Coordinates of C-alpha atoms and ligand atoms in Angstrom, one line a residue:
X16 CA 9.4 -5.1 9.8
X17 CA 10.1 -2.7 7.0
X18 CA 8.3 0.4 6.3
X19 CA 7.5 2.0 2.5
X20 CA 6.6 5.6 2.9
X21 CA 4.1 6.4 0.2
X22 CA 4.5 10.2 -0.4
X23 CA 1.9 10.4 -3.1
X24 CA -0.6 12.8 -0.9
X25 CA 2.4 15.3 -0.7
X26 CA 1.9 15.7 -4.6
X27 CA -2.0 15.6 -4.0
X28 CA -1.7 19.0 -1.7
X29 CA 0.4 20.7 -4.3
X30 CA -1.8 19.6 -7.2
X31 CA -4.9 21.0 -5.4
X32 CA -3.5 24.3 -6.4
X33 CA -1.1 23.4 -9.3
X34 CA 1.9 25.4 -7.8
X35 CA 5.2 24.0 -6.7
X36 CA 5.0 23.3 -3.1
X37 CA 4.9 21.0 -1.3
X38 CA 7.4 19.4 -3.3
X39 CA 7.7 15.3 -2.7
X40 CA 11.0 15.5 -3.7
X41 CA 12.0 17.5 -0.4
X42 CA 10.7 14.4 1.6
X43 CA 13.3 12.0 0.8
X44 CA 15.9 12.9 3.1
X45 CA 13.2 13.4 5.8
X46 CA 11.9 10.0 5.2
X47 CA 15.5 8.4 5.3
X48 CA 16.8 10.0 8.5
X49 CA 13.2 9.2 10.2
X50 CA 14.1 5.2 9.7
X51 CA 11.9 4.5 6.4
X52 CA 13.2 1.6 4.5
X53 CA 11.5 2.3 1.1
X54 CA 9.9 5.2 -0.7
X55 CA 6.8 4.3 -2.5
X56 CA 5.0 6.4 -5.3
X57 CA 1.9 5.9 -7.7
X58 CA 2.2 7.4 -11.1
X59 CA -1.4 7.1 -12.1
X60 CA -2.3 7.2 -15.8
X61 CA -4.3 10.4 -15.0
X62 CA -1.2 11.9 -13.3
X63 CA -3.9 13.4 -10.6
X64 CA -0.8 13.7 -8.2
X65 CA 2.6 12.6 -9.1
X66 CA 3.7 13.9 -12.4
X67 CA 6.7 12.1 -14.6
X68 CA 9.3 14.8 -13.6
X69 CA 8.2 14.0 -9.6
X70 CA 8.8 10.0 -10.7
X71 CA 12.1 10.8 -12.5
X72 CA 13.6 13.1 -9.7
X73 CA 12.6 10.7 -7.0
X74 CA 13.7 7.5 -8.5
X75 CA 17.1 9.4 -9.7
X76 CA 17.9 11.1 -6.3
X77 CA 16.5 8.7 -3.7
X78 CA 19.1 6.9 -1.8
X79 CA 16.2 4.6 -0.2
X80 CA 15.0 1.8 -2.7
X81 CA 11.9 3.4 -4.7
X82 CA 8.8 1.1 -5.0
X83 CA 6.9 2.7 -8.4
X84 CA 3.3 1.6 -8.4
X85 CA 1.8 1.6 -11.7
X86 CA -1.4 0.2 -13.8
X87 CA -0.2 -2.7 -16.2
X88 CA -0.6 -0.3 -19.4
X89 CA 2.0 -1.0 -21.8
X90 CA 2.6 2.8 -21.7
X91 CA 3.3 3.0 -17.9
X92 CA 5.4 -0.2 -18.3
X93 CA 7.3 2.1 -21.0
X94 CA 8.0 4.7 -18.4
X95 CA 8.9 2.1 -15.6
X96 CA 11.4 0.3 -17.6
X97 CA 12.9 3.6 -18.6
X98 CA 13.1 5.2 -15.1
X99 CA 14.3 1.9 -13.6
X100 CA 13.2 2.0 -10.0
X101 CA 14.1 -0.7 -7.3
X102 CA 10.6 -2.3 -7.7
X103 CA 7.5 -2.0 -9.7
X104 CA 4.3 -2.8 -8.1
X105 CA 1.5 -3.5 -10.4
X106 CA -1.9 -2.1 -9.3
X107 CA -5.3 -1.9 -10.7
X108 CA -6.7 1.5 -11.9
X109 CA -10.0 3.2 -12.4
X110 CA -10.0 6.8 -13.5
X111 CA -13.1 7.7 -11.3
X112 CA -11.7 5.9 -8.1
X113 CA -10.5 8.2 -5.4
X114 CA -7.7 5.3 -4.3
X115 CA -7.2 2.1 -5.5
X116 CA -10.1 0.3 -4.0
X117 CA -9.0 -3.2 -4.8
X118 CA -6.4 -6.0 -5.9
X119 CA -5.5 -6.8 -9.1
X120 CA -7.7 -9.3 -11.3
X121 CA -4.6 -11.5 -11.5
X122 CA -6.7 -14.6 -13.0
X123 CA -8.8 -12.3 -15.8
X124 CA -5.5 -10.3 -16.7
X125 CA -3.1 -13.0 -17.3
X126 CA -1.7 -12.2 -20.7
X127 CA -1.2 -8.4 -20.2
X128 CA 0.4 -9.2 -16.7
X129 CA 2.9 -11.8 -18.3
X130 CA 3.8 -9.4 -20.8
X131 CA 4.4 -6.5 -18.2
X132 CA 6.1 -8.7 -15.8
X133 CA 8.6 -10.2 -18.5
X134 CA 9.4 -6.7 -19.8
X135 CA 10.3 -5.2 -16.1
X136 CA 12.2 -8.5 -15.1
X137 CA 14.2 -8.4 -18.2
X138 CA 15.5 -4.8 -16.9
X139 CA 16.2 -6.6 -13.4
X140 CA 13.2 -4.7 -11.7
X141 CA 11.6 -6.6 -8.6
X142 CA 7.9 -6.7 -9.5
X143 CA 5.4 -6.9 -6.7
X144 CA 1.7 -7.6 -7.8
X145 CA -1.3 -5.8 -5.4
X146 CA -3.8 -8.4 -4.7
X147 CA -6.6 -9.3 -2.5
X148 CA -5.9 -11.6 0.0
X149 CA -7.4 -15.0 -1.5
X150 CA -5.4 -18.4 -2.2
X151 CA -6.7 -18.1 -5.9
X152 CA -4.7 -14.7 -6.1
X153 CA -1.7 -15.8 -4.2
X154 CA -1.7 -19.0 -6.5
X155 CA -1.9 -17.0 -9.4
X156 CA 0.9 -14.8 -8.6
X157 CA 3.3 -17.7 -7.9
X158 CA 2.4 -19.0 -11.4
X159 CA 3.3 -15.6 -12.9
X160 CA 6.7 -15.7 -11.6
X161 CA 7.0 -12.4 -9.6
X162 CA 9.1 -11.8 -6.6
X163 CA 6.4 -10.0 -4.5
X164 CA 2.9 -9.8 -3.6
X165 CA 1.2 -6.8 -1.7
X166 CA -2.0 -7.7 0.0
X167 CA -4.7 -5.1 0.0
X168 CA -5.7 -4.4 3.6
X169 CA -8.6 -2.2 2.3
X170 CA -11.4 -4.3 3.6
X171 CA -9.4 -5.0 6.9
X172 CA -9.1 -1.3 7.7
X173 CA -12.7 -0.6 6.6
X174 CA -14.0 -3.2 9.3
X175 CA -11.6 -1.7 11.8
X176 CA -12.8 1.7 11.2
X177 CA -16.3 0.6 11.6
X178 CA -15.8 -1.3 14.4
X179 CA -14.0 1.1 16.7
X180 CA -15.3 4.5 15.3
X181 CA -16.7 7.0 18.1
X182 CA -20.1 6.1 17.4
X183 CA -19.8 2.6 18.5
X184 CA -18.1 3.9 21.8
X185 CA -21.2 5.5 22.6
X186 CA -22.6 5.4 26.2
X187 CA -26.0 4.9 25.2
X188 CA -26.4 1.2 24.8
X189 CA -28.2 0.2 21.9
X190 CA -28.9 -3.4 21.6
X191 CA -29.0 -3.7 17.4
X192 CA -25.4 -1.8 17.6
X193 CA -23.9 -4.2 20.1
X194 CA -25.0 -7.2 17.6
X195 CA -23.4 -5.4 14.7
X196 CA -20.4 -5.0 16.8
X197 CA -20.1 -8.8 17.6
X198 CA -20.6 -9.3 13.8
X199 CA -17.9 -6.9 12.9
X200 CA -15.5 -8.0 15.7
X201 CA -15.9 -11.8 13.9
X202 CA -15.5 -10.2 10.4
X203 CA -12.1 -8.4 11.7
X204 CA -11.0 -11.7 13.3
X205 CA -11.7 -13.5 10.1
X206 CA -10.1 -10.8 7.9
X207 CA -6.9 -11.0 10.3
X208 CA -7.0 -14.7 10.3
X209 CA -7.1 -15.0 6.4
X210 CA -4.2 -12.5 6.1
X211 CA -2.2 -14.6 8.5
X212 CA -2.8 -17.8 6.8
X213 CA -2.2 -16.6 3.5
X214 CA 1.0 -14.7 4.1
X215 CA 2.1 -17.7 5.6
X216 CA 1.2 -20.1 2.5
X217 CA 2.6 -17.3 0.3
X218 CA 6.0 -17.3 2.3
X219 CA 6.0 -21.1 2.0
X220 CA 5.6 -20.7 -1.6
X221 CA 8.8 -18.4 -1.9
X222 CA 6.9 -15.1 -2.4
X223 CA 7.9 -12.2 -0.6
X224 CA 4.9 -10.5 1.2
X225 CA 4.0 -7.0 1.8
X226 CA 0.9 -5.4 2.6
X227 CA -0.9 -1.8 2.5
X228 CA -3.9 0.5 2.2
X229 CA -5.8 2.0 4.9
X230 CA -3.3 1.1 7.7
X231 CA -2.9 3.8 10.6
X232 CA -1.5 4.2 13.9
X233 CA -4.1 2.2 15.5
X234 CA -5.1 -0.6 13.1
X235 CA -1.5 -1.5 12.2
X236 CA -0.8 -3.2 15.5
X237 CA -2.6 -6.4 14.8
X238 CA -1.1 -6.6 11.2
X239 CA 2.7 -6.0 12.5
X240 CA 2.1 -9.5 14.3
X241 CA 1.8 -11.5 11.4
X242 CA 5.3 -12.8 11.1
X243 CA 5.1 -13.5 7.3
X244 CA 4.6 -9.8 6.2
X245 CA 8.0 -8.4 5.8
X246 CA 6.9 -5.0 4.7
X247 CA 3.9 -2.4 5.1
X248 CA 3.5 0.3 2.5
X249 CA 1.5 3.3 4.1
X250 CA 0.7 6.8 2.9
X251 CA -2.4 8.8 3.8
X252 CA -2.5 8.2 7.7
X253 CA 1.3 9.2 8.0
X254 CA 1.2 12.3 5.6
X255 CA -2.5 13.3 7.5
X256 CA -0.6 12.9 10.7
X257 CA 2.5 14.9 9.4
X258 CA 0.4 17.9 9.4
X259 CA 0.1 18.2 13.0
X260 CA 3.2 16.5 14.3
X261 CA 5.7 16.8 11.1
X262 CA 6.7 14.2 8.5
X263 CA 10.0 13.1 10.7
X264 CA 7.8 12.7 13.9
X265 CA 4.8 10.7 11.7
X266 CA 7.1 8.1 10.2
X267 CA 9.2 7.7 13.6
X268 CA 6.1 7.0 15.5
X269 CA 5.1 4.6 12.9
X270 CA 8.4 2.9 12.7
X271 CA 8.1 2.2 16.3
X272 CA 4.7 0.6 15.8
X273 CA 6.6 -2.0 13.4
X274 CA 9.1 -3.2 15.9
X275 CA 8.3 -7.0 16.8
Ligands
LIG322 N1 0.1 0.1 -1.5 C1 -0.5 0.3 -2.5 C2 -0.2 -0.7 -3.6 C3 -1.1 1.4 -2.7 O1 -1.8 1.7 -4.1 C4 -1.1 2.3 -1.6 C5 -2.1 3.5 -2.1 O2 -3.4 3.2 -2.5 C6 -0.9 2.3 -0.6 C7 -0.1 0.8 -0.2 C8 -0.9 3.1 0.8 O3 -2.4 3.1 1.1 P1 -2.7 4.4 2.1 O4 -2.3 5.8 1.3 O5 -4.2 4.1 2.5 O6 -1.8 4.2 3.1

């Protein structure tokens, strides 16, 4: 299974001080050596982490394919067409959110999406849509003629965290908690089942399937078992682990988890 390493969080750390270090550009050779298959970056409209110069340098200098995430705004599509990354993943953006909290409203945004996709594909840039895992969004993506979809795994990751947090492992048996654990386990199984079925459907329709958001060394294991998912894009947990084990080791370890 392929691994796209999202390096935005290196720029988050730099922007916290508005200094020059750490420079996400320095991550490129480490990602490559550690076995990453792709570099993923998100140029947000508010430029809270990656800056235009980062995107330009990374896309120009990376020897791995670059997956540029951006909003459907015409000005962002202009930038994407100019920078010409290997792939553009269109994502929803809300200024007030901490991170990309859900998938694109594919059915509600059809005209703007069509225009953006047409412009990107005219430049021979692969297009992916970051969507919530529903049959409706998969079918709408298919109709829009994109090459890739990326399932937002945030709901799965949140349920996993609630189920396996330290609190739930307490030795004090609390009957209500046991009950809610049963409900959470069922919810987690349902979410995995949904991702498995939809990935298989999407692949059957001829779409390439990626997934990402909130994945880490623990919760990734069941996602890796879904054969129809070809690629995962993982950022926060890899960069967080890299503080303690180094970026190279954090990627090597994640890559090992992705072996089927
Ligand atoms: N895929 C997409 C489309 C994203 O926008 C992001 C970042 O929100 C990720 C993957 C990586 O998510 P995370 O940083 O939680 O691993």
